Amino acid sequence: MSETTLSIPGIHCEHCQSSIEGALGELEGVRSARVSVPERTVDVDYDESVVDIDAIKDTILEQGYDLPA
């Protein structure tokens, strides 16, 4: 298992939180996703043998959020 924290500047409310957590939760291999609205981050626990970080980032982008380079 791996854990990563991603900065998502566009997070500003509980709807953002549920949207991101819900989308990541549907990805096979993602064990948990926890969004912090005040910190504008998401902590993701995932199985790197099933899903990679690019798929996680793509899922966030598909929800309409930008990720810093």
CSV table of C-alpha atoms in Angstrom, one decimal:
chain,number,residue,atom,x,y,z
A,1,MET,CA,0.0,0.0,0.0
A,2,SER,CA,1.0,3.6,-0.7
A,3,GLU,CA,-0.2,6.9,0.7
A,4,THR,CA,0.1,10.2,-1.0
A,5,THR,CA,-1.2,13.7,-0.3
A,6,LEU,CA,-2.2,15.9,-3.2
A,7,SER,CA,-2.8,19.6,-3.1
A,8,ILE,CA,-6.1,20.7,-4.8
A,9,PRO,CA,-6.4,24.5,-4.7
A,10,GLY,CA,-10.0,24.5,-6.0
A,11,ILE,CA,-11.5,22.7,-2.9
A,12,HIS,CA,-13.7,25.1,-1.0
A,13,CYS,CA,-16.7,23.3,0.4
A,14,GLU,CA,-18.2,20.1,1.5
A,15,HIS,CA,-19.6,19.4,-2.0
A,16,CYS,CA,-16.0,19.4,-3.3
A,17,GLN,CA,-15.1,17.0,-0.5
A,18,SER,CA,-17.8,14.5,-1.3
A,19,SER,CA,-17.3,14.8,-5.1
A,20,ILE,CA,-13.6,14.0,-4.8
A,21,GLU,CA,-13.9,11.3,-2.1
A,22,GLY,CA,-16.7,9.6,-4.0
A,23,ALA,CA,-14.9,9.6,-7.3
A,24,LEU,CA,-11.7,8.3,-5.8
A,25,GLY,CA,-13.6,5.7,-3.8
A,26,GLU,CA,-14.9,4.1,-7.0
A,27,LEU,CA,-11.4,3.5,-8.3
A,28,GLU,CA,-10.3,-0.1,-7.9
A,29,GLY,CA,-7.2,-0.2,-5.7
A,30,VAL,CA,-8.1,3.0,-3.7
A,31,ARG,CA,-8.5,2.0,-0.1
A,32,SER,CA,-9.4,5.4,1.2
A,33,ALA,CA,-9.5,9.1,0.2
A,34,ARG,CA,-9.8,11.9,2.8
A,35,VAL,CA,-10.3,15.5,1.7
A,36,SER,CA,-9.3,18.4,4.0
A,37,VAL,CA,-11.3,21.4,3.0
A,38,PRO,CA,-9.3,23.9,5.1
A,39,GLU,CA,-6.0,22.5,3.9
A,40,ARG,CA,-7.2,22.0,0.3
A,41,THR,CA,-5.6,18.5,0.1
A,42,VAL,CA,-6.6,14.9,-0.3
A,43,ASP,CA,-4.9,12.0,1.4
A,44,VAL,CA,-5.1,8.8,-0.7
A,45,ASP,CA,-4.3,5.3,0.5
A,46,TYR,CA,-4.0,3.0,-2.5
A,47,ASP,CA,-2.6,-0.3,-3.8
A,48,GLU,CA,0.0,0.7,-6.3
A,49,SER,CA,-0.1,-2.8,-7.9
A,50,VAL,CA,-3.8,-2.1,-8.9
A,51,VAL,CA,-3.9,1.7,-9.5
A,52,ASP,CA,-1.2,4.3,-10.1
A,53,ILE,CA,-0.9,7.9,-9.2
A,54,ASP,CA,-1.7,9.0,-12.7
A,55,ALA,CA,-5.1,7.3,-12.6
A,56,ILE,CA,-5.8,9.0,-9.3
A,57,LYS,CA,-4.8,12.4,-10.7
A,58,ASP,CA,-6.8,11.8,-13.8
A,59,THR,CA,-9.9,11.1,-11.7
A,60,ILE,CA,-9.5,14.4,-9.8
A,61,LEU,CA,-9.1,16.3,-13.1
A,62,GLU,CA,-12.2,14.6,-14.4
A,63,GLN,CA,-14.1,16.0,-11.5
A,64,GLY,CA,-13.2,19.5,-12.7
A,65,TYR,CA,-10.3,20.3,-10.2
A,66,ASP,CA,-6.9,21.4,-11.2
A,67,LEU,CA,-3.7,20.0,-9.7
A,68,PRO,CA,-0.5,22.1,-9.3
A,69,ALA,CA,2.4,21.0,-11.5
